[in-house]
Each structure stands twice: as C-alpha cells, then as structure tokens.
XYZ file of C-alpha atoms in Angstrom:
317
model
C -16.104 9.267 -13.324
C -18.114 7.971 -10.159
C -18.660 4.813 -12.592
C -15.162 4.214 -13.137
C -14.128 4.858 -9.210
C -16.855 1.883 -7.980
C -15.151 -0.828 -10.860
C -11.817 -0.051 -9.572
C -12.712 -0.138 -6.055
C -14.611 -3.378 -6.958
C -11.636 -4.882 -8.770
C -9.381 -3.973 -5.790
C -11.270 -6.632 -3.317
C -10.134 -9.887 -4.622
C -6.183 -8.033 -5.256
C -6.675 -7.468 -1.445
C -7.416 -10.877 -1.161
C -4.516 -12.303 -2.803
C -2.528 -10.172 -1.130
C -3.335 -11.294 1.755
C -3.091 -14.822 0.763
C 0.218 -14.369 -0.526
C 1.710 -12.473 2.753
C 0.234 -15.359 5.206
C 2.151 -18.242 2.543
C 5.290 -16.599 2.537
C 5.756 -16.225 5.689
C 3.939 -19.879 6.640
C 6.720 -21.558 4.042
C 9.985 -19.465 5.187
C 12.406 -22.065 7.278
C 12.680 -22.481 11.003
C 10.490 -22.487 13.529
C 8.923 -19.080 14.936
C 9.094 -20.063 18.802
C 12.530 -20.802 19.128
C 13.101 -17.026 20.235
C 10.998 -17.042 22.804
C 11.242 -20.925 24.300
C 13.800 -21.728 26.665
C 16.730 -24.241 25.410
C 15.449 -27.187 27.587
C 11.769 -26.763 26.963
C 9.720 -29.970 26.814
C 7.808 -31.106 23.941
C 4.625 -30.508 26.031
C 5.932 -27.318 27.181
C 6.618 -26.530 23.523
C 2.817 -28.276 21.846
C 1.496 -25.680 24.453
C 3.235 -22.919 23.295
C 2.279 -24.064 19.561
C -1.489 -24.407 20.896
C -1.523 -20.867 22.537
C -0.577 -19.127 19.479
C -2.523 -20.933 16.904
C -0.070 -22.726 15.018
C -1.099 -26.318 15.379
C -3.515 -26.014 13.513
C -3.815 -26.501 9.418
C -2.578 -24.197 8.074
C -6.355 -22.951 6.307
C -7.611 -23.083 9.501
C -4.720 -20.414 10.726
C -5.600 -18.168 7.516
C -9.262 -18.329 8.365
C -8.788 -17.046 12.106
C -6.365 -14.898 10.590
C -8.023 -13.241 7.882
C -11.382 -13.377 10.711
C -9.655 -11.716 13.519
C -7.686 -8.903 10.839
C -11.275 -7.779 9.583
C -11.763 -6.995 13.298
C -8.554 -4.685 13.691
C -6.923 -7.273 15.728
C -4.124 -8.690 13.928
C -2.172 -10.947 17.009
C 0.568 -10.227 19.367
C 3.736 -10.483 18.307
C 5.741 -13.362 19.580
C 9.172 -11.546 20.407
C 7.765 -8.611 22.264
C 3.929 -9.983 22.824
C 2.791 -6.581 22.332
C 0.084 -6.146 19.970
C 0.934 -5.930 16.336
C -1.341 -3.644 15.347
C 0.085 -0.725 17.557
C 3.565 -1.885 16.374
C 3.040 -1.963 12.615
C 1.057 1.258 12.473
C 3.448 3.580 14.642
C 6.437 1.606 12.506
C 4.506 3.192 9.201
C 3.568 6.197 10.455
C 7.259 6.587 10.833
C 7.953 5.734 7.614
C 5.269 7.640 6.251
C 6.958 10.345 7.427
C 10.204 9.234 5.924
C 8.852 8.934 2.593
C 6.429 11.822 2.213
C 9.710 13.866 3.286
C 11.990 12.201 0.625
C 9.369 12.894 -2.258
C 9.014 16.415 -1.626
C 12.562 16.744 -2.116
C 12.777 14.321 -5.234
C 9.521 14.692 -7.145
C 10.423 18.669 -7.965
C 14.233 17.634 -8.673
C 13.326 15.376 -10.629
C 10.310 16.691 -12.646
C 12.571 20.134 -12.911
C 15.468 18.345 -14.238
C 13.700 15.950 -16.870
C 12.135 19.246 -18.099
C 15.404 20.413 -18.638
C 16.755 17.888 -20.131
C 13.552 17.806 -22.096
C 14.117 21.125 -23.345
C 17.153 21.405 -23.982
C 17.715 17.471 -25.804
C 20.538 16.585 -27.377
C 22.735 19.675 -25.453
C 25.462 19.612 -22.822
C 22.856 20.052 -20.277
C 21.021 17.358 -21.419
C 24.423 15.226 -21.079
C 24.352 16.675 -17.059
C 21.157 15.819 -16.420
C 21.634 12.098 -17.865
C 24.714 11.829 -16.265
C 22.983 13.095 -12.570
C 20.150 10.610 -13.124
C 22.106 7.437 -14.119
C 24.426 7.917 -11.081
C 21.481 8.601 -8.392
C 20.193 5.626 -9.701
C 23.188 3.551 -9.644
C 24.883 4.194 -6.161
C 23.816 1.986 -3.535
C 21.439 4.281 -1.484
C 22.830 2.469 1.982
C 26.626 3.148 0.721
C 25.717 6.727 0.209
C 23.840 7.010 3.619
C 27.117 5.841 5.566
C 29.142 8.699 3.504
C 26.726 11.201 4.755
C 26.781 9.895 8.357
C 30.785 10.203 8.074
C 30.540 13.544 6.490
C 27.855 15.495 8.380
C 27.446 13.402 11.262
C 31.170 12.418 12.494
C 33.504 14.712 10.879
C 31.705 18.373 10.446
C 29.143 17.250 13.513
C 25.726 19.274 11.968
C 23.567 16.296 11.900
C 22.746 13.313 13.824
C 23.068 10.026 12.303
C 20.284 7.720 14.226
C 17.080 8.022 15.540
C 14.024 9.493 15.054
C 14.396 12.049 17.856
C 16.554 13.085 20.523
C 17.526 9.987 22.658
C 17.072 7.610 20.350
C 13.326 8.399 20.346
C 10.753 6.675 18.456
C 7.783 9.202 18.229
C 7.963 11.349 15.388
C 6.931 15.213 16.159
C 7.030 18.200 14.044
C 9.748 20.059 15.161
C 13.292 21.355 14.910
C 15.091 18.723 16.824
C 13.258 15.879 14.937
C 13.563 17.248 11.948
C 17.652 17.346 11.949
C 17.090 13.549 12.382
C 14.845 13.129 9.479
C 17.342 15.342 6.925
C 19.792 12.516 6.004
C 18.090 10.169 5.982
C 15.022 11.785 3.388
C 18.215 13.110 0.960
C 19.901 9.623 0.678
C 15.925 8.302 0.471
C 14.894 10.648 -2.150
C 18.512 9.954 -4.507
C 17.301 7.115 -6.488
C 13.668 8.332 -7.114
C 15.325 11.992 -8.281
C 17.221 9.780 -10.981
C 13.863 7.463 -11.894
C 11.965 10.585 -12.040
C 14.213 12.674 -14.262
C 14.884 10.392 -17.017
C 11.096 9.586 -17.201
C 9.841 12.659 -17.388
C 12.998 14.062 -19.829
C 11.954 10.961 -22.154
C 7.984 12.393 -22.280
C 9.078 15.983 -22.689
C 11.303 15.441 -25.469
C 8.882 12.951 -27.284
C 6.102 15.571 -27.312
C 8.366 18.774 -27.549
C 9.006 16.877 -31.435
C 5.008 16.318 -31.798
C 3.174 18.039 -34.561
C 0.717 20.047 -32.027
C 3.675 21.697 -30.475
C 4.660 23.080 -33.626
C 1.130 23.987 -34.177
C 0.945 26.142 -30.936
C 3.906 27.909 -31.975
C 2.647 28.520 -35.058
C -0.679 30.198 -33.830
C 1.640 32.776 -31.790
C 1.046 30.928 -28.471
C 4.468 31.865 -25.803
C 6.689 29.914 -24.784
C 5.184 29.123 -21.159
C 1.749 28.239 -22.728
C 3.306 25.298 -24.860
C 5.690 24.728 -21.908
C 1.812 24.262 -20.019
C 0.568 22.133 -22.906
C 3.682 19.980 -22.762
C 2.846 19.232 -18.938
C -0.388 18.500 -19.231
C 0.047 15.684 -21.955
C 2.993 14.521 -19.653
C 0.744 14.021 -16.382
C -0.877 11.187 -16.726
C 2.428 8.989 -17.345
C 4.798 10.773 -14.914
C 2.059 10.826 -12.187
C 1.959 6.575 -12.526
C 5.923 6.354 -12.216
C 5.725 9.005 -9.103
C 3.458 7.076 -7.597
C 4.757 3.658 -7.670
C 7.787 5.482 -6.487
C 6.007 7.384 -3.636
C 5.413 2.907 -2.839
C 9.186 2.305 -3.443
C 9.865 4.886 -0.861
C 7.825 3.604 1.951
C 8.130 -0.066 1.611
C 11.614 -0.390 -0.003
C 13.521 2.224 2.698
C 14.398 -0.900 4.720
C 18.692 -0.467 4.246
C 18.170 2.666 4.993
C 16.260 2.572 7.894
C 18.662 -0.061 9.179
C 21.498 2.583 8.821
C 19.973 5.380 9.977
C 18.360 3.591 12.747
C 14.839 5.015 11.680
C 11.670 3.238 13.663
C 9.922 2.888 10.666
C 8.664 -0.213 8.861
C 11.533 -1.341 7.076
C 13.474 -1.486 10.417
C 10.768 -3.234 11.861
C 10.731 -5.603 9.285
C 14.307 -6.328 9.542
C 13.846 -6.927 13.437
C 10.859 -9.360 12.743
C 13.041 -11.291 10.085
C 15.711 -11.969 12.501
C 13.710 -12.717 15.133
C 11.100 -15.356 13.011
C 8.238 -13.263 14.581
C 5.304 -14.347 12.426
C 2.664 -12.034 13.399
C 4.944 -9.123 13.188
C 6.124 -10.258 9.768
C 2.792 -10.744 8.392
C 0.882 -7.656 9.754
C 3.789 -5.716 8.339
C 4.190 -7.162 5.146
C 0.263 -7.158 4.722
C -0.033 -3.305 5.694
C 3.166 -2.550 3.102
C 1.985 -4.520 0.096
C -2.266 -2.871 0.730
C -0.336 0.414 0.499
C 0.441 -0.458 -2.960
C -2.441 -1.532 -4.063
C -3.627 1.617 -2.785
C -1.166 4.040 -4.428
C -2.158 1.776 -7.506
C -5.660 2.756 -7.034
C -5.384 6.769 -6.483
C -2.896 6.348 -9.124
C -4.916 5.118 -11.990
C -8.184 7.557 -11.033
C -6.339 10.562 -10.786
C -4.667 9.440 -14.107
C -8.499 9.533 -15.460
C -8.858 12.718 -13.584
C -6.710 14.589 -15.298
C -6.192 13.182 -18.613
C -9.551 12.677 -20.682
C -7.470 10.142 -23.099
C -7.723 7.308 -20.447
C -11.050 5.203 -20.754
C -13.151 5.910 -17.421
C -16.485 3.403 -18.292
C-alpha cells in the first residue's frame, strides 16, 4: 500500500505541472488587456509601458511563467491588480469559504443520496423505484441558480426565516461556527447539495441493483446469512465506485458553486472568480483557478488510494 501511495504521489507532479501550465495560458490568451481597470482614461503610453513593467507583463510570456511558477513555489503568488492586495490571502480566505460551502452541501447530499439509491436499489423495478428516479432526474435537471432564487423568494422574502446573502451578519465575509452564520449558510448548502443528491442516487441505485442480481448474493442467502449482512456485503462491493463519483462531486461542489455563490452573495471562490473575470485581474484569476483545479487533482488522488484502501480488487503495485 505505501508502494502504491509514493507512484501516485509521483505521477501527480508533472499533472501539477500541467496544471499549472494550462491555468497561466488560459488566462495569458483570454482578450483585453488586464490594466485597463486600474489605468486612468488619458494615461500615456509611458505611463502605461510602466505600469506593464511594474507588474511583469512585458516580458515573454515564458519568462512571466518562469517568475511565476518561481515566486508560487515560494507562497507568494502576486498582488492582485484590482485591489493590489495579495492574492494569496484573497484566494485562500475565498476557499476556505467555499470549503465551508461544500463540505456543508455534501453532508446533506452524500446520505440522501446513498440512502435513496439503496432504495431504489432494493426495491428495482417498484413504484418506489419510479420516485426515486423521478427525484434524481429532476435534482439533476433544474438549474441549481433558478432554484436558489425560489428559495430566496420563499424563505427569505415572503415567510422571512432565512437570509438570502452573505456569509454572516452584515454582509460579513469571515465564516464562524455559529448560529447566526449558520442561517446564512442553510440555503445556500440545500440548493448546493440538489444536483449531487440526484448524481449520487442514480449511481449508487445502478451498483445496488447490479449486484443485488449477482450470484454471491444469492449465495449468502442461501447459507442463512440476514438480511442486513447481505445488505453489508452489497455496500462493501459498492464502495469503491460510489466513493470515485462522491468524490469528484465533493470537486464539483467547491469549484463549480460559482452561480450560486453569485446569488447568494457567498465570499467564496466562485464569487471571487466571477469578480476577477469582470475585472481582467490576472493574478487573481490565475491563483484562483490554479488553487481550484490542484484541489482536483487532489480529491483525484485521496480518491483513487482510498479506493485501494478499501477494496482489495483494485491493483495497488
């Protein structure tokens, strides 16, 4: 197992790298011209090479990769250009923010989900199987940001129990664990966790039924075994395939909540994003991009060894 942890750590360096790559091109080839926000109307072209020279992007654009990539393996990733704060403390408050978002939304649609494809599972071919179906194909077709706004109109303007913005009280941006944050966080984590509930359900009703029809399930019955041991059995072969579509949801969740940050008015990273779009801010765009796409690739990672972890089919040399 230690042997199979070190070759994917290994083989997660040069992903990192094109990662990286990838996030500094993007942004490099997008249209327009990232000082425009921040120059005055009648600046002069030396006023504006300076402005260029003082932020690094007269130069080639390898040589702005390499002090890039040079400065990032320091901690420092730039300032951004709209606010000329440091990115760094930007992008990391941004995810802790979402963090919270999305850790918040899969404890609420994991166990929906994994409870309902059971069900479904169980019960194949049945009117409850029909429900369950019918649940998951409509959380996964409504437009999450459509059903956010119905929520804000239901329990934020017309029965008044929630608020509809913010992270906090006053529009705040620091996230603490407590009762007056935490109506903030409600809406937004149930419209969040809608979509995965849906993804999750017909996975895992798809795996249950398959094996529920295998031969060793019939076997286990047939040796006298109960109902909650095959139920057990059933799980366990189901892990290792439901755990891989949780977690690339648990990614979905962080770095695809930007609507719904944007409607909800949540300081995460999606919100930041947006902002950073808008306002051409490279630095910003490319320190959160970067930090977004590395939390893939390391959901990818815990992924596939707790896969190996827990199911001794998978190939761990």
């Amino acid at each position: 197992m230690l042997t199979y942890l070190i070759r994917r750590l290994i083989l997660v360096l040069p992903v990192a790298f094109g990662v990286s790559v990838i996030c500094f091109l993007l942004v490099q080839i997008a249209p327009g011209d990232p000082l425009t926000a921040i120059m005055p109307v009648d600046a002069t072209a030396e006023e504006q090479d300076a402005m260029r020279a003082a932020y690094g992007l007269d130069k080639p654009l390898p040589v702005q990769y390499a002090i890039w990539i040079g400065n990032l393996v320091q901690g420092d990733m730039g300032k951004s250009i709209a606010s000329g704060r440091p990115v760094a403390g930007e992008v990391f408050g941004a995810v802790q923010n979402s963090l919270v978002l999305a850790l918040s939304a899969a404890v609420i649609a994991f166990p929906i989900g994994i409870f309902l494809g059971f069900l479904a599972g169980y019960f194949r071919d049945t009117w409850i199987d029909r429900v369950v179906t019918a649940i998951s194909i409509a959380g996964v077709s409504v437009p999450n940001y459509w059903l956010g706004i119905v929520l804000v109109i239901i329990f934020s303007v017309n029965l008044g129990w929630l608020p509809s913005m913010g992270a906090g009280p006053g529009g705040s941006s620091e996230w603490e664990w407590n009762w007056l944050h935490i109506r903030h966080l409600i809406l937004p984590a149930v419209t969040l966790a809608v979509v995965p509930i849906g993804i999750v359900a017909r996975t895992v009703r798809a795996l249950a039924g398959d094996i529920l029809t295998m031969d060793f399930v019939q076997a286990l019955y047939a040796k006298g075994m109960s109902r909650a041991d095959v139920l057990r059995h059933v799980a366990r072969n189901a892990a290792a395939t439901a755990l891989s579509v949780m977690g690339l949801q648990l990614g979905y969740l962080l770095g695809g909540s930007i609507l719904i940050e944007t409607v909800f008015n949540w300081p995460g990273s999606g919100f930041l994003l947006s902002n950073a779009i808008f306002q051409r801010d490279l630095p910003l765009l490319q320190g959160t991009i970067l930090v977004l796409a590395l939390f893939f690739v390391a959901m990818n990672l815990i992924v596939d060894v707790a896969q190996a972890a827990i199911d001794p089919r998978i190939q761990r040399t």
